[in-house]
mmCIF file of C-alpha atoms in Angstrom:
data_model
loop_
_atom_site.group_PDB
_atom_site.id
_atom_site.type_symbol
_atom_site.label_atom_id
_atom_site.label_comp_id
_atom_site.label_asym_id
_atom_site.label_seq_id
_atom_site.Cartn_x
_atom_site.Cartn_y
_atom_site.Cartn_z
ATOM 1 C CA LEU A 1 163.068 68.464 138.753
ATOM 2 C CA GLY A 2 164.734 68.731 135.315
ATOM 3 C CA MET A 3 161.349 68.324 133.604
ATOM 4 C CA VAL A 4 159.805 71.107 135.764
ATOM 5 C CA LEU A 5 162.671 73.504 134.934
ATOM 6 C CA ALA A 6 162.303 72.738 131.219
ATOM 7 C CA ALA A 7 158.560 73.360 131.322
ATOM 8 C CA THR A 8 159.080 76.665 133.175
ATOM 9 C CA THR A 9 161.597 77.846 130.600
ATOM 10 C CA THR A 10 159.263 76.948 127.726
ATOM 11 C CA THR A 11 156.330 78.754 129.391
ATOM 12 C CA GLN A 12 158.362 81.950 129.903
ATOM 13 C CA ALA A 13 159.455 81.917 126.276
ATOM 14 C CA PHE A 14 155.887 81.381 125.160
ATOM 15 C CA LEU A 15 154.517 84.256 127.267
ATOM 16 C CA ALA A 16 157.250 86.584 125.981
ATOM 17 C CA THR A 17 155.960 86.160 122.427
ATOM 18 C CA PRO A 18 152.987 88.457 121.423
ATOM 19 C CA MET A 19 149.806 86.594 120.600
ATOM 20 C CA ALA A 20 147.222 87.351 117.958
ATOM 21 C CA MET A 21 143.877 85.838 117.111
ATOM 22 C CA SER A 22 143.632 84.799 113.499
ATOM 23 C CA ARG A 23 140.437 85.042 111.442
ATOM 24 C CA GLY A 24 139.773 81.361 111.883
ATOM 25 C CA GLY A 25 139.800 81.744 115.652
ATOM 26 C CA SER A 26 143.171 79.989 116.211
ATOM 27 C CA VAL A 27 145.995 81.484 118.228
ATOM 28 C CA VAL A 28 149.163 82.316 116.338
ATOM 29 C CA ALA A 29 152.497 83.589 117.663
ATOM 30 C CA MET A 30 154.031 86.783 116.369
ATOM 31 C CA LYS A 31 157.751 87.239 116.208
ATOM 32 C CA SER A 32 159.054 90.083 118.296
ATOM 33 C CA SER A 33 162.213 91.985 117.398
ATOM 34 C CA SER A 34 162.767 93.169 120.974
ATOM 35 C CA PRO A 35 161.879 91.732 124.397
ATOM 36 C CA ALA A 36 160.358 95.082 125.411
ATOM 37 C CA MET A 37 157.610 94.686 122.837
ATOM 38 C CA ALA A 38 156.150 91.774 124.781
ATOM 39 C CA LEU A 39 155.821 93.965 127.904
ATOM 40 C CA ARG A 40 153.721 96.662 126.177
ATOM 41 C CA PRO A 41 150.053 96.409 127.105
ATOM 42 C CA HIS A 42 147.471 95.779 124.385
ATOM 43 C CA LYS A 43 145.350 98.829 123.558
ATOM 44 C CA THR A 44 141.809 98.646 122.206
ATOM 45 C CA LEU A 45 141.167 101.100 119.419
ATOM 46 C CA LEU A 46 137.810 102.680 118.558
ATOM 47 C CA SER A 47 138.138 101.511 114.971
ATOM 48 C CA GLY A 48 137.769 97.881 116.027
ATOM 49 C CA THR A 49 141.452 96.994 115.895
ATOM 50 C CA PHE A 50 143.897 95.867 118.542
ATOM 51 C CA ALA A 51 147.453 97.282 118.700
ATOM 52 C CA SER A 52 150.494 95.514 120.037
ATOM 53 C CA GLY A 53 153.531 97.703 119.667
ATOM 54 C CA SER A 54 153.839 98.594 116.015
ATOM 55 C CA GLN A 55 151.665 95.651 114.898
ATOM 56 C CA ARG A 56 147.910 96.292 114.275
ATOM 57 C CA ILE A 57 145.468 93.428 113.885
ATOM 58 C CA MET A 58 141.995 93.876 112.360
ATOM 59 C CA CYS A 59 139.071 92.269 114.193
ATOM 60 C CA PRO A 60 136.460 90.373 112.127
ATOM 61 C CA LYS A 61 133.190 92.311 111.619
ATOM 62 C CA LEU A 62 129.728 91.252 110.578
ATOM 63 C CA GLU A 63 129.067 92.132 106.962
ATOM 64 C CA GLN A 64 126.110 94.478 106.476
ATOM 65 C CA PRO A 65 123.737 93.640 103.609
ATOM 66 C CA LYS A 66 124.629 95.701 100.613
ATOM 67 C CA ARG A 67 122.057 98.022 99.136
ATOM 68 C CA GLY A 68 122.278 96.335 95.785
ATOM 69 C CA SER A 69 121.932 92.825 97.153
ATOM 70 C CA SER A 70 119.030 90.556 96.281
ATOM 71 C CA VAL A 71 117.428 90.943 99.729
ATOM 72 C CA ALA A 72 117.521 94.741 99.686
ATOM 73 C CA GLY A 73 116.403 94.791 96.068
ATOM 74 C CA GLY A 74 113.453 92.545 96.878
ATOM 75 C CA MET A 75 112.388 94.755 99.778
ATOM 76 C CA GLU A 76 112.567 97.869 97.617
ATOM 77 C CA MET A 77 110.588 96.136 94.875
ATOM 78 C CA ASN A 78 107.865 95.073 97.327
ATOM 79 C CA PHE A 79 107.705 98.569 98.786
ATOM 80 C CA VAL A 80 107.245 100.146 95.347
ATOM 81 C CA LYS A 81 104.701 97.524 94.303
ATOM 82 C CA GLU A 82 102.643 98.008 97.459
ATOM 83 C CA GLY A 83 102.766 101.801 97.122
ATOM 84 C CA VAL A 84 101.546 101.629 93.530
ATOM 85 C CA MET A 85 98.744 99.265 94.534
ATOM 86 C CA ARG A 86 97.553 101.655 97.250
ATOM 87 C CA VAL A 87 97.415 104.577 94.832
ATOM 88 C CA VAL A 88 95.717 102.552 92.091
ATOM 89 C CA SER A 89 93.062 101.406 94.585
ATOM 90 C CA CYS A 90 92.028 105.048 95.057
ATOM 91 C CA MET A 91 91.566 105.738 91.342
ATOM 92 C CA PRO A 92 88.091 104.117 90.885
ATOM 93 C CA TYR A 93 86.622 106.513 93.457
ATOM 94 C CA ILE A 94 87.060 109.340 90.947
ATOM 95 C CA LEU A 95 83.932 108.095 89.174
ATOM 96 C CA PRO A 96 81.406 108.469 92.061
ATOM 97 C CA MET A 97 83.134 111.586 93.372
ATOM 98 C CA MET A 98 82.881 113.250 89.972
ATOM 99 C CA ASP A 99 79.171 112.429 89.635
ATOM 100 C CA SER A 100 78.463 113.647 93.175
ATOM 101 C CA LEU A 101 79.617 117.181 92.386
ATOM 102 C CA SER A 102 76.187 118.034 91.003
ATOM 103 C CA TYR A 103 74.683 117.288 94.435
ATOM 104 C CA GLY A 104 77.029 119.763 96.091
ATOM 105 C CA ARG A 105 75.900 122.735 94.018
ATOM 106 C CA PHE A 106 73.972 124.256 96.914
ATOM 107 C CA LEU A 107 76.961 123.930 99.211
ATOM 108 C CA PHE A 108 79.304 125.354 96.599
ATOM 109 C CA GLN A 109 77.120 128.446 96.251
ATOM 110 C CA LYS A 110 77.207 129.085 99.993
ATOM 111 C CA VAL A 111 80.852 128.078 100.556
ATOM 112 C CA PRO A 112 82.981 128.805 97.450
ATOM 113 C CA LEU A 113 86.027 127.296 99.153
ATOM 114 C CA LEU A 114 84.419 123.860 98.971
ATOM 115 C CA ALA A 115 83.973 124.298 95.239
ATOM 116 C CA PHE A 116 87.662 125.030 94.864
ATOM 117 C CA ILE A 117 88.684 122.056 97.036
ATOM 118 C CA PHE A 118 86.493 119.470 95.326
ATOM 119 C CA MET A 119 86.025 120.753 91.794
ATOM 120 C CA LYS A 120 89.550 121.925 91.011
ATOM 121 C CA PRO A 121 91.247 118.479 91.228
ATOM 122 C CA LEU A 122 88.373 116.820 89.329
ATOM 123 C CA GLN A 123 88.053 119.486 86.656
ATOM 124 C CA PRO A 124 89.980 117.522 83.959
ATOM 125 C CA PHE A 125 87.743 114.468 84.471
ATOM 126 C CA VAL A 126 84.593 116.600 84.402
ATOM 127 C CA GLU A 127 85.641 118.211 81.128
ATOM 128 C CA LEU A 128 86.435 114.794 79.664
ATOM 129 C CA ALA A 129 82.991 113.483 80.671
ATOM 130 C CA GLN A 130 81.331 116.525 79.127
ATOM 131 C CA ALA A 131 83.244 116.045 75.879
ATOM 132 C CA PHE A 132 82.381 112.325 75.734
ATOM 133 C CA PRO A 133 79.034 111.724 77.495
ATOM 134 C CA MET A 134 79.315 107.925 77.227
ATOM 135 C CA ILE A 135 82.733 107.707 78.856
ATOM 136 C CA SER A 136 81.311 107.232 82.356
ATOM 137 C CA PHE A 137 79.228 104.259 81.227
ATOM 138 C CA VAL A 138 82.149 102.761 79.328
ATOM 139 C CA ALA A 139 84.425 103.231 82.358
ATOM 140 C CA PHE A 140 81.801 101.565 84.583
ATOM 141 C CA LEU A 141 81.558 98.493 82.370
ATOM 142 C CA GLY A 142 85.309 98.329 81.855
ATOM 143 C CA LEU A 143 86.052 98.420 85.566
ATOM 144 C CA PHE A 144 83.439 95.784 86.338
ATOM 145 C CA LEU A 145 84.399 93.346 83.566
ATOM 146 C CA PHE A 146 88.176 93.732 83.494
ATOM 147 C CA VAL A 147 88.967 94.563 87.122
ATOM 148 C CA VAL A 148 86.274 93.248 89.470
ATOM 149 C CA ARG A 149 85.763 89.990 87.551
ATOM 150 C CA ASN A 150 89.437 89.477 86.845
ATOM 151 C CA LYS A 151 90.908 87.118 89.451
ATOM 152 C CA ALA A 152 94.427 88.031 88.303
ATOM 153 C CA VAL A 153 93.974 91.554 89.697
ATOM 154 C CA PRO A 154 94.926 91.874 93.399
ATOM 155 C CA ARG A 155 91.931 91.498 95.675
ATOM 156 C CA PHE A 156 92.735 94.832 97.337
ATOM 157 C CA ILE A 157 92.150 96.651 94.030
ATOM 158 C CA ARG A 158 89.100 94.555 93.148
ATOM 159 C CA PHE A 159 87.434 95.360 96.462
ATOM 160 C CA ASN A 160 87.893 99.111 96.101
ATOM 161 C CA THR A 161 86.787 99.053 92.478
ATOM 162 C CA MET A 162 83.575 97.213 93.313
ATOM 163 C CA GLN A 163 82.900 99.542 96.229
ATOM 164 C CA ALA A 164 83.320 102.604 93.989
ATOM 165 C CA LEU A 165 80.928 101.108 91.426
ATOM 166 C CA LEU A 166 78.318 100.467 94.118
ATOM 167 C CA LEU A 167 78.567 104.114 95.181
ATOM 168 C CA GLU A 168 78.009 105.050 91.545
ATOM 169 C CA ILE A 169 74.854 102.915 91.456
ATOM 170 C CA MET A 170 73.578 104.399 94.711
ATOM 171 C CA LEU A 171 73.670 107.889 93.174
ATOM 172 C CA ILE A 172 70.723 106.936 90.984
ATOM 173 C CA PHE A 173 68.223 107.119 93.861
ATOM 174 C CA PRO A 174 68.863 110.715 94.990
ATOM 175 C CA GLN A 175 68.951 111.708 91.336
ATOM 176 C CA ILE A 176 65.357 110.514 90.947
ATOM 177 C CA LEU A 177 64.278 112.544 93.978
ATOM 178 C CA THR A 178 66.088 115.730 93.036
ATOM 179 C CA SER A 179 65.525 115.797 89.275
ATOM 180 C CA SER A 180 63.424 118.898 88.615
ATOM 181 C CA ASN A 181 61.719 118.447 92.013
ATOM 182 C CA MET A 182 59.618 115.719 90.364
ATOM 183 C CA GLY A 183 57.295 118.242 88.738
ATOM 184 C CA GLY A 184 57.023 120.417 91.839
ATOM 185 C CA VAL A 185 55.722 117.609 94.035
ATOM 186 C CA ILE A 186 58.770 117.716 96.334
ATOM 187 C CA PRO A 187 59.503 121.010 98.117
ATOM 188 C CA PHE A 188 62.709 122.808 97.251
ATOM 189 C CA MET A 189 64.003 122.598 100.824
ATOM 190 C CA PHE A 190 63.735 118.815 100.722
ATOM 191 C CA THR A 191 65.573 118.728 97.402
ATOM 192 C CA GLU A 192 68.377 120.850 98.833
ATOM 193 C CA PHE A 193 68.561 118.671 101.933
ATOM 194 C CA VAL A 194 68.776 115.444 99.917
ATOM 195 C CA SER A 195 71.421 116.938 97.628
ATOM 196 C CA ASN A 196 73.569 118.124 100.518
ATOM 197 C CA MET A 197 73.306 114.829 102.394
ATOM 198 C CA THR A 198 74.168 112.873 99.255
ATOM 199 C CA PHE A 199 77.281 114.937 98.682
ATOM 200 C CA TYR A 200 78.305 114.662 102.342
ATOM 201 C CA ALA A 201 77.851 110.882 102.264
ATOM 202 C CA ILE A 202 79.805 110.301 99.052
ATOM 203 C CA ALA A 203 82.606 112.691 100.039
ATOM 204 C CA SER A 204 82.914 111.053 103.479
ATOM 205 C CA ILE A 205 82.967 107.505 102.086
ATOM 206 C CA VAL A 206 85.476 108.386 99.374
ATOM 207 C CA GLY A 207 87.675 110.215 101.888
ATOM 208 C CA TYR A 208 87.576 107.285 104.312
ATOM 209 C CA SER A 209 88.295 104.761 101.560
ATOM 210 C CA CYS A 210 91.222 106.675 100.075
ATOM 211 C CA PHE A 211 92.756 107.325 103.495
ATOM 212 C CA SER A 212 92.438 103.640 104.430
ATOM 213 C CA ASN A 213 93.996 102.600 101.120
ATOM 214 C CA LEU A 214 96.973 104.906 101.534
ATOM 215 C CA MET A 215 97.483 103.545 105.051
ATOM 216 C CA GLY A 216 97.371 99.990 103.728
ATOM 217 C CA ASN A 217 94.028 99.095 105.321
ATOM 218 C CA LEU A 218 91.028 97.641 103.526
ATOM 219 C CA PRO A 219 88.095 100.131 103.708
ATOM 220 C CA CYS A 220 85.530 97.483 104.627
ATOM 221 C CA LYS A 221 83.661 99.215 107.456
ATOM 222 C CA ILE A 222 81.005 100.993 105.400
ATOM 223 C CA PRO A 223 77.580 99.649 106.421
ATOM 224 C CA VAL A 224 75.619 97.783 103.742
ATOM 225 C CA VAL A 225 78.034 98.811 100.982
ATOM 226 C CA SER A 226 81.051 96.799 102.172
ATOM 227 C CA THR A 227 78.834 93.789 102.869
ATOM 228 C CA ALA A 228 77.526 93.929 99.304
ATOM 229 C CA VAL A 229 81.101 94.146 98.008
ATOM 230 C CA PHE A 230 82.097 91.012 99.909
ATOM 231 C CA GLN A 231 79.109 89.211 98.408
ATOM 232 C CA GLN A 232 80.368 90.073 94.948
ATOM 233 C CA ILE A 233 84.063 89.238 95.281
ATOM 234 C CA GLY A 234 83.919 86.747 98.158
ATOM 235 C CA GLY A 235 85.310 86.844 101.662
ATOM 236 C CA GLY A 236 83.993 88.863 104.552
ATOM 237 C CA ALA A 237 84.913 91.093 107.433
ATOM 238 C CA GLY A 238 88.336 90.111 108.736
ATOM 239 C CA TYR A 239 89.181 88.211 105.556
ATOM 240 C CA ASP A 240 92.914 88.297 104.936
ATOM 241 C CA GLN A 241 94.349 87.406 101.559
#
């Protein structure tokens, strides 16, 4: 009976003392200056703290990754690098798009708005090609030797560069058909039709390729052309680097 009374007294004294949870998860006793403090209910605050009388105890919170940390810095670096790669992959298509402007002359005469849309952004490159007639050939060789054949360049850029060069090569065939109507052998209506279709085809392929690049997708769904590109740089449809 004496042991029971002693245990009861100890329990009452223990319950009368406010409790707090330490950062390590252990329970510690807080000294109370008045017995009434032990009877005040604990209140949960919106700031993540618990109040017991005049004492306020901070709860442990998960630390958010800082913006300047190595993880966040690596993500930002990858995002910038990928964005630059997408934009650079669109640059080689300037070459075939610039050379296809001559095939759109009939369309530009009928719809001047198309001339403004296509010729205005490419005007600096057209003027540069007119000032240096060999620059297109030099750019073609440079892109093929130092980009397509360079395994250190990302495959995404190599694919788009090779595809743009193949479009440049394909422009030779309509040029043969439309050059001076081949001495009057080919009717003018056929020449106009071939020129318009060539411009439509190049503009559509370049638009599709640039849009796919900016979205982060490989523009490999062009019949014949994309297959020839894969034969040059390796891989195939569905190939993932």
